[in-house]
XYZ file of C-alpha atoms in Angstrom:
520
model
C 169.114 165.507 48.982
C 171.422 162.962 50.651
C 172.756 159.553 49.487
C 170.860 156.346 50.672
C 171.668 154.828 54.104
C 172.987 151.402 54.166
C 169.585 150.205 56.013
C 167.491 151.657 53.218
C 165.743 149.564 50.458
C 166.704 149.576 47.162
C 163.275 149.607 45.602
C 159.529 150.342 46.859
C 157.037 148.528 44.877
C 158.113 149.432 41.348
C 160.327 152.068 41.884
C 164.478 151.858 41.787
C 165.237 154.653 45.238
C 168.146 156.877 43.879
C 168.620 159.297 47.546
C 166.991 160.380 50.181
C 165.224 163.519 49.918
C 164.206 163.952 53.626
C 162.886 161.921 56.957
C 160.324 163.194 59.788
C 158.511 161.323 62.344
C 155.907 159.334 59.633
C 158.926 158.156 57.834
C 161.535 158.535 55.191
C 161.227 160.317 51.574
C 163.202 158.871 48.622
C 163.791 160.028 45.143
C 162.720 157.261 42.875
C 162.849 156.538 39.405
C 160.134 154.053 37.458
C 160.836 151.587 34.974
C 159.694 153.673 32.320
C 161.987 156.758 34.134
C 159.837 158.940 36.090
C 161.162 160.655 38.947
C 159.001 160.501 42.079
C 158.959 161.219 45.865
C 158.102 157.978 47.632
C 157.446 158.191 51.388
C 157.761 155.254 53.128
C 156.126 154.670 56.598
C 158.502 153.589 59.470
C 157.728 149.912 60.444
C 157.717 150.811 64.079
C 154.596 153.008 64.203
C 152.560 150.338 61.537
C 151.120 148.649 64.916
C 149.736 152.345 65.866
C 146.347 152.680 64.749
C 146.485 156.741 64.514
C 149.824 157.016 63.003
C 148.469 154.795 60.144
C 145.427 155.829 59.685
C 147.114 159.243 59.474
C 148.874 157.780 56.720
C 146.056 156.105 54.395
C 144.380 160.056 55.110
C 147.084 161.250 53.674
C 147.128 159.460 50.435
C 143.105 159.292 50.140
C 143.427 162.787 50.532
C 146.263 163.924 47.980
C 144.717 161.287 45.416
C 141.483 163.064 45.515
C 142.898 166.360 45.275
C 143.780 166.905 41.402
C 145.485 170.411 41.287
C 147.653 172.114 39.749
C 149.226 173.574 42.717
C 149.261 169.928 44.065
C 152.121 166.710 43.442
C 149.266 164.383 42.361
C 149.468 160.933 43.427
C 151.118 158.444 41.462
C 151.092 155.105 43.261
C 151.009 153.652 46.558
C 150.977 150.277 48.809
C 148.366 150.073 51.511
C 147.497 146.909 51.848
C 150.817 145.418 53.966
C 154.260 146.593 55.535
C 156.216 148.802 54.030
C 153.340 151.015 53.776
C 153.913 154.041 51.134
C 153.005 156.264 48.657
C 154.633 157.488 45.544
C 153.668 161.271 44.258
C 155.073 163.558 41.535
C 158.671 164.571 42.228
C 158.661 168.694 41.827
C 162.153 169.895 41.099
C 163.087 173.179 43.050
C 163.563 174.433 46.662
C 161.042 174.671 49.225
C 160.162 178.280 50.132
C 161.813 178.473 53.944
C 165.258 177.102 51.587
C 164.730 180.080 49.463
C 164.677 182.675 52.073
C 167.445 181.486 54.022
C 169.668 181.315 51.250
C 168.857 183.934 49.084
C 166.696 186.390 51.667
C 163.366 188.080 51.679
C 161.197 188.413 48.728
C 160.702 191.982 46.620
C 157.388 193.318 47.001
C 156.285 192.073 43.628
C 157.108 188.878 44.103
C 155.197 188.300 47.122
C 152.062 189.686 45.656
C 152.636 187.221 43.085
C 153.507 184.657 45.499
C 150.181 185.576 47.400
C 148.111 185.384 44.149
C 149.252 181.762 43.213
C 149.324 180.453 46.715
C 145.734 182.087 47.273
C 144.813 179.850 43.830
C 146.491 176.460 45.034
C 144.449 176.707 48.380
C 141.276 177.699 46.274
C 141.843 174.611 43.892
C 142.557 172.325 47.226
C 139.123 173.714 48.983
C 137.253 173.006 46.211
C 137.773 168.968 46.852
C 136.256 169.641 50.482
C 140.005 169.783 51.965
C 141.590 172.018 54.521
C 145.985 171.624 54.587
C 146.125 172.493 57.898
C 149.756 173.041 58.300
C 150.672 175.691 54.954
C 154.105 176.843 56.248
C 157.407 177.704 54.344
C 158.538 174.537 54.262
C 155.717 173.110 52.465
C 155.475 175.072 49.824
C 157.834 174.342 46.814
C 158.829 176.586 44.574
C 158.659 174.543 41.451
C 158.894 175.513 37.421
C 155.108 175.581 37.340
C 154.676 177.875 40.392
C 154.558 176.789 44.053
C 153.198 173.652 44.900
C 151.213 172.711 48.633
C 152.771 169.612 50.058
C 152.711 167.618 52.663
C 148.887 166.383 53.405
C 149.928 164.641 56.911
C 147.223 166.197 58.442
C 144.643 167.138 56.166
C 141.042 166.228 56.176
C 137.476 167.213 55.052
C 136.147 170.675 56.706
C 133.773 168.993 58.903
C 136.357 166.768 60.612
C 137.460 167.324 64.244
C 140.661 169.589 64.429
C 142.202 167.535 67.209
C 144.539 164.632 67.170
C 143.933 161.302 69.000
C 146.316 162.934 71.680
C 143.981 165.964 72.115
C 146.698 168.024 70.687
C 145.617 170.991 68.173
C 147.618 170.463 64.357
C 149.563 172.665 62.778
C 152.908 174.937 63.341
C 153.179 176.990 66.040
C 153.550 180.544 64.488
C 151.112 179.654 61.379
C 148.385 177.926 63.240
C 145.770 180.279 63.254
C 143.692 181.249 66.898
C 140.470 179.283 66.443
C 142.536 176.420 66.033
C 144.576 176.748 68.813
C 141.737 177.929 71.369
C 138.406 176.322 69.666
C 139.870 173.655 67.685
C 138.188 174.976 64.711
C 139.315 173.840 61.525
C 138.057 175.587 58.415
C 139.498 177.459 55.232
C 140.035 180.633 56.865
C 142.321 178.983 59.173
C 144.481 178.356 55.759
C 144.094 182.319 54.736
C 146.096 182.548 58.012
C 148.942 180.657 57.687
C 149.434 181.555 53.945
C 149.375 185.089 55.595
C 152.301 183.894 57.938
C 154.088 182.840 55.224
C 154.030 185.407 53.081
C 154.933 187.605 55.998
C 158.010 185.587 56.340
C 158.554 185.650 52.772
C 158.783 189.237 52.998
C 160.769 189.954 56.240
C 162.839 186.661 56.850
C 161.802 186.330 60.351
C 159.306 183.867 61.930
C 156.261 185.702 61.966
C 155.002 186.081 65.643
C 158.521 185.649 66.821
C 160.930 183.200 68.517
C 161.185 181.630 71.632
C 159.437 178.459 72.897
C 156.061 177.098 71.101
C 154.002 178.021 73.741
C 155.454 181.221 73.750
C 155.157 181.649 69.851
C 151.450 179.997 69.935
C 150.711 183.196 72.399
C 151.704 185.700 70.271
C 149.386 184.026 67.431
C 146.430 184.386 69.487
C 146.920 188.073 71.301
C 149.552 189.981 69.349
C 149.881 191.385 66.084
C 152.090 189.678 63.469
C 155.736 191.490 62.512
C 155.593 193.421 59.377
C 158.078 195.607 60.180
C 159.572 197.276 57.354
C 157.276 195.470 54.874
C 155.730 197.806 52.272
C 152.657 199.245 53.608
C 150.364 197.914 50.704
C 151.461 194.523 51.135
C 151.672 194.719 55.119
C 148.032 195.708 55.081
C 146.988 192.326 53.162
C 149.387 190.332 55.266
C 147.725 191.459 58.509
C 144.098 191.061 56.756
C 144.930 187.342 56.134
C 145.735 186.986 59.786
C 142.770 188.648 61.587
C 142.122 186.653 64.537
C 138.570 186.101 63.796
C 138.533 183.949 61.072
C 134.987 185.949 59.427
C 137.227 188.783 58.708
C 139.568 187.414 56.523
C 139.165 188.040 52.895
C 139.089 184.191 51.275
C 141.216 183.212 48.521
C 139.386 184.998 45.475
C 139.544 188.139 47.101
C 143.221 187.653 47.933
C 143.589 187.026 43.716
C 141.440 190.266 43.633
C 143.586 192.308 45.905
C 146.959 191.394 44.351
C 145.373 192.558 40.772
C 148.806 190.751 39.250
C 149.053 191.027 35.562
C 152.154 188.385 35.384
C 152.821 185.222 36.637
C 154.785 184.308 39.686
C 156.627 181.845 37.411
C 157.881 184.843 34.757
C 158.751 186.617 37.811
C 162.423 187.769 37.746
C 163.010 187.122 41.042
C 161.524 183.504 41.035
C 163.203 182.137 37.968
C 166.601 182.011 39.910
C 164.793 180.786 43.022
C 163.834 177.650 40.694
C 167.722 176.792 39.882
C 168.509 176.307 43.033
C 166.984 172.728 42.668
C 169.578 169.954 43.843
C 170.602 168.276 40.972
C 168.958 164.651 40.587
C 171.215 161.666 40.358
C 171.805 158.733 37.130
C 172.375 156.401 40.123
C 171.158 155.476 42.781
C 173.622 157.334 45.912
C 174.929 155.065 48.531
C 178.227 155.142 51.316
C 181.176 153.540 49.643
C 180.988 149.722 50.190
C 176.965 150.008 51.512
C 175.149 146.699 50.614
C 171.740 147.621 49.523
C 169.214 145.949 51.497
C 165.600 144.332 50.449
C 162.350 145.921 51.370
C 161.819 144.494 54.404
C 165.250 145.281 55.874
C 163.884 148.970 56.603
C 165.167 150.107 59.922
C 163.489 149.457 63.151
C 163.592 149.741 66.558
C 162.333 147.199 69.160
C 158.719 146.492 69.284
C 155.946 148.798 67.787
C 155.018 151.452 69.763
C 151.913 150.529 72.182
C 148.757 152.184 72.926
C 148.893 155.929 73.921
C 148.429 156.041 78.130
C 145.860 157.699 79.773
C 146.749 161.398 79.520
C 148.811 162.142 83.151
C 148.268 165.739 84.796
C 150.217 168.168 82.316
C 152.957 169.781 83.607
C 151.501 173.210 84.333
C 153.927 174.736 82.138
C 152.591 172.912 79.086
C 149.541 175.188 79.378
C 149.494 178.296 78.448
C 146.935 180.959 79.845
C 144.799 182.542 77.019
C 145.204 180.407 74.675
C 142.488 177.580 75.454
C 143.525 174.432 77.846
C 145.806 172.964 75.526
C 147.956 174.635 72.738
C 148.420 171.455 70.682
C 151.739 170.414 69.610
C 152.845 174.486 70.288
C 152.473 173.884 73.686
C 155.996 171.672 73.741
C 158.534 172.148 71.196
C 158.669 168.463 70.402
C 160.204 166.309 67.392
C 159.852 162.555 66.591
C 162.489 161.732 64.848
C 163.739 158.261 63.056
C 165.504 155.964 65.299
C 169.068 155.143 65.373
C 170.022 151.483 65.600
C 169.975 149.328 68.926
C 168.110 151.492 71.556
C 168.925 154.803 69.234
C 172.532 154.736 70.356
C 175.185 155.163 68.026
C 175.149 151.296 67.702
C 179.230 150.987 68.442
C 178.997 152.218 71.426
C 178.847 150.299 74.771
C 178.017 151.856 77.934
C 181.354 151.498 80.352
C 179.241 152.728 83.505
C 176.877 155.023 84.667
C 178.143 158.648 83.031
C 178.283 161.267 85.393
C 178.954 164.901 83.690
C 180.047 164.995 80.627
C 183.645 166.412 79.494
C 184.464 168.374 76.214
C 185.916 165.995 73.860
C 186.803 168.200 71.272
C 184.484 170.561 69.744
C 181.082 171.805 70.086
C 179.799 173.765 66.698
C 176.201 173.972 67.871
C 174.272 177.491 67.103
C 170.812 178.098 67.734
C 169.394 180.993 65.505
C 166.289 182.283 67.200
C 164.751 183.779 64.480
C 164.445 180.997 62.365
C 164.067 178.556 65.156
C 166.990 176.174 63.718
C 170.280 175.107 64.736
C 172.903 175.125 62.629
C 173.634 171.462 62.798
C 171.916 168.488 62.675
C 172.593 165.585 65.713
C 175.293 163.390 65.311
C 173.021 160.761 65.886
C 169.213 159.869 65.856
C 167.760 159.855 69.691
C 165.378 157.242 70.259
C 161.905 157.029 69.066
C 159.172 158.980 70.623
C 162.196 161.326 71.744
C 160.269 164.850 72.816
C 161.842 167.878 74.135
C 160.929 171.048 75.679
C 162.358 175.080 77.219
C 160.302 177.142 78.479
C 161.806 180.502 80.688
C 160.652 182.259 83.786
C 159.585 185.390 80.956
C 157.606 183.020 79.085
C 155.789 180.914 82.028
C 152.164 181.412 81.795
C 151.824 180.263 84.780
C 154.102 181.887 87.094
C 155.764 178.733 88.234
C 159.213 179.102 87.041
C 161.165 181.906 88.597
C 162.130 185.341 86.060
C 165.721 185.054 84.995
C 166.048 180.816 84.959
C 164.950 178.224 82.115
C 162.915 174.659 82.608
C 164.614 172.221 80.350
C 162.380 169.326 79.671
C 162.455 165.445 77.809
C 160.987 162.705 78.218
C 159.319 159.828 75.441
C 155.922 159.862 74.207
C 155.384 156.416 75.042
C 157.080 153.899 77.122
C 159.425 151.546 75.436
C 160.025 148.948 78.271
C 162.969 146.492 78.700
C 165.670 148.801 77.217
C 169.043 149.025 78.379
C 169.933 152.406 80.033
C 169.702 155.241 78.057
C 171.878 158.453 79.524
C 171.044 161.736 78.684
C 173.156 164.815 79.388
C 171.994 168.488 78.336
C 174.641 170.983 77.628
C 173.519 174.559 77.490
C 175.632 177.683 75.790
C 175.072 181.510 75.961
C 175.240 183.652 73.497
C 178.594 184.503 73.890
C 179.837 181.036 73.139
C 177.746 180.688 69.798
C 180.537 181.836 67.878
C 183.201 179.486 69.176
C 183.959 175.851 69.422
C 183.589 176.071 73.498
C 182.301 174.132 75.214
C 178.870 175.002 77.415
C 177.627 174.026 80.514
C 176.169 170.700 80.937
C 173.715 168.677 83.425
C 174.625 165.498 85.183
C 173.578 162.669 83.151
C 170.252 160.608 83.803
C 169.044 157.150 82.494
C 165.753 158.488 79.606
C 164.161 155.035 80.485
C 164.559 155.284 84.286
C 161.113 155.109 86.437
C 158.291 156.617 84.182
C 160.056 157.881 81.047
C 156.651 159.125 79.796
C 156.668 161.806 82.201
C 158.830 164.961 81.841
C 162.480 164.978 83.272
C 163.243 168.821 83.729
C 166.119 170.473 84.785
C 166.704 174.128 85.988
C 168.919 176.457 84.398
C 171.301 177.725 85.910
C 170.835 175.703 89.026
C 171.868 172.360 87.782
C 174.724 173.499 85.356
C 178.125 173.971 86.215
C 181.259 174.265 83.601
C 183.613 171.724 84.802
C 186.448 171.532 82.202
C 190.258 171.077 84.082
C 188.752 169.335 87.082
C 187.244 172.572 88.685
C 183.684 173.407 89.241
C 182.185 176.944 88.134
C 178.470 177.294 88.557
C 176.687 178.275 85.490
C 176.545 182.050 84.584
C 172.419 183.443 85.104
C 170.809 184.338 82.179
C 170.651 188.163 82.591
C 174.348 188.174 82.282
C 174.281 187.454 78.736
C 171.051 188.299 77.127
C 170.337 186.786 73.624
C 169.824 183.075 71.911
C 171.105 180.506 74.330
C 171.503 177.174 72.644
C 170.356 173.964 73.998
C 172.001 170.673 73.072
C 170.618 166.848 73.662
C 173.635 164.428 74.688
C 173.666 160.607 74.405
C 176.330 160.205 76.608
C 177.700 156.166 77.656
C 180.659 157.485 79.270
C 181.962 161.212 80.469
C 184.219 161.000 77.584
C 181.961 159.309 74.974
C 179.007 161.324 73.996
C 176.802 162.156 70.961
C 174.477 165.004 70.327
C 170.819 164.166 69.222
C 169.166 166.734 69.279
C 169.975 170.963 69.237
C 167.242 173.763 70.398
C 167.261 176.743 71.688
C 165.480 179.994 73.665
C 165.974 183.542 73.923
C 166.653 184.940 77.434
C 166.402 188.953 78.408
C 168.099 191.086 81.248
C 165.328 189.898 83.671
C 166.110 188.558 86.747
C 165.095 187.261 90.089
């Protein structure tokens, strides 16, 4: 939970906002308090996408859909504002950590507790499919573990059984890694597809690893379809249901009643030993509301934005052939690019005190650079120092995981680009810096890319760069090329630079790959 920006409101509709309790591409999430004192989560859709018609309708699905649903393994709906800008809705705030939080900190689940965890979660979908409803993206970090047992959130995608699976942009929904394969290759949406992902996520409950693996989403979406999911070392009993849940055809999964059948668990996940502490590690909820020192609090409809509202999606361009991966149907959804849309700094995302001083050309080590990429959890250990622009999407894919053959064994495509085009914006430069393994550890520097205007020519199509061929390490005025990837096997870390001058730079956004002894 972090304290209130100096751009955010201090109220929605009736509700005083005490802190933020996270952001993603719809919007932001605030803790908020009502005049009678209830806590609850308001999410508040970003004015810039409000002109989209798909990003808002997503929205208004999203609250039809968690108003209808009534569960107990649901945070029911408590208010919301359709009808004009700011658009949000307000739901029951559930005190405690969300299940990917409780792994990572504390580790994997015992046994017991994820047959427990299985039973509940196998419950909370049955309640959800009983309304007609399908999540669609059940993953560890939207599941919370709350003092009445987990609870699903996040209904962003969610819709009625017979509904299409794909988006507007023809892109399959989900999480790559607990997206199940008639999803991803027959866009078919159903509760089974559910009994697979809460089969993912018990798996990583159990192990700590991302199920099918890390690496790129394409990569990862792969794996879902045509390999077997990693239960190494799990008990054998509860490795057995883990891999029934994920059967990749969908009629051979048991369905939520049989799951409750098959754990046979004779206490609840709440008097669990393991899950009481797991509870406590709620963040404690503030009297006040939390701002910076000296931040003026701002009326509603000072919420931040960012030129004019996105427009239309184009017509589709030819996908870059690496955006395809063979086997897995022509399009692998949002797995196919590992992509993020992020909220939008101020100006044209900069770091809005910054003024371009000419045309950057590599960018210098100014100090430190503290960026890790873990590759089994698919996470960096830092956030950006600054929000990239909206629409921002990035992408790696290597030579060993290039369906189709294009990009040579032992080298790494390194894409970005914007989802849409945001025209009449004032350069934009951004400069990639790639470490190896070896340097994860350290505060070195890595090797970077010469820096390129985003919004120069077509920034809707891909920029990519070639690893190592357009890297160098240039620190004291010397030139080294960049090292190949077979010399240091491992998780390489990829890092996103705003850069206005060689010396003045920002990170926006951190990734990652893993790279083998392979070679040319």
């Amino acid at each position: 939970m972090d304290a209130l920006r100096a751009q955010d409101p201090a109220r929605i509709g009736d509700y005083a906002l005490l802190a933020r309790i996270g952001a993603g591409g719809m919007g932001v999430v605030y803790l908020g308090r009502s005049p009678g004192g209830r806590l609850v989560a308001v999410k508040v859709v970003r004015e810039e996408i409000t002109g989209h018609p798909e990003a808002l309708a997503r929205f208004r699905r999203e609250a039809a859909t968690v108003g209808a649903v009534r569960s107990a393994y649901t945070a029911n709906l408590i208010d919301a504002g359709l009808d004009a800008a700011p658009y949000w809705i307000a739901t029951e705030y559930v005190a405690g950590p969300t299940l990917d939080r409780a792994v990572r900190e504390r580790g994997p689940f015992p046994v017991v507790t994820c047959r427990r965890l299985v039973a509940a979660m196998a419950e909370g979908l049955a309640s959800v499919h009983a309304y007609g409803v399908t999540h669609r993206d059940l993953k560890p970090q939207n599941v919370l573990l709350g003092s009445q047992g987990p609870q699903l959130i996040d209904f962003g995608i969610a819709r009625g059984v017979e509904q299409t699976a794909l988006t507007q942009d023809g892109q399959a929904p989900g999480t790559p890694g607990f997206t199940a394969p008639e999803v991803l290759t027959r866009n078919e949406v159903g509760a089974a597809a559910d009994v697979f992902a809460l089969g993912a996520t018990v798996a990583y409950a159990a192990t700590g690893r991302a199920p099918f693996g890390g690496g790129d989403a394409a990569a990862v979406s792969y794996r879902a379809v045509h390999e077997e999911i990693d239960t190494a070392g799990v008990e054998p009993g509860l490795a057995a249901l883990i891999r029934a849940c994920v059967e990749k055809d969908p009629a051979r999964r048991p369905g939520p009643a049989e799951l409750i059948r098959w754990c046979a668990v004779d206490t609840a996940l709440v008097d669990d030993p393991a899950y009481q502490p797991l509870v406590a590690m709620a963040e404690v909820v503030p009297d006040t509301p939390q701002r910076p020192p000296n931040a003026p609090a701002l009326a509603i409809h000072d919420l931040p934005t960012q030129g004019p509202p996105p427009s239309p999606p184009p017509p589709p361009p030819r996908p870059n052939p690496w955006l395809v991966a063979a086997g897995v149907g022509a399009v692998v959804g949002i797995a196919v690019a590992t992509a993020v849309w992020l909220l939008p700094g101020s100006g044209n995302g900069g770091s809005g005190g910054d003024k371009p001083d000419g045309p950057p050309g590599y960018i210098q080590d100014i100090g430190t650079s503290r960026h890790a990429w873990n590759g089994l959890r698919e996470s960096c250990n830092l956030p950006g120092e600054e929000q990239p622009p909206l629409q921002f999407q990035y992408a790696v894919t290597t030579g060993e995981n290039d369906p189709t053959g294009e990009i040579p064994l032992g080298k790494a495509e390194i894409g970005y680009r914007l989802k849409y085009e945001e025209p009449n914006l004032p350069p934009y430069y951004v400069s990639v810096e790639v470490k190896p393994p070896h340097l994860l550890d350290t505060d070195a520097f890595g090797y970077v890319s010469k820096a390129a205007d985003l919004y120069e020519g077509d920034e809707t199509q891909w920029k990519n760069l070639v690893y190592p061929d357009d890297f160098s390490d240039r620190a004291g005025g010397k030139v080294r090329p960049a090292p190949p990837l077979a010399d240091d096997p491992g998780e390489w870390t990829v890092v996103y630079h705003h850069a206005t001058s060689d010396k003045n730079h920002r990170s926006v956004v951190c990734h990652g790959f893993m790279a083998d002894t392979v070679s040319e």
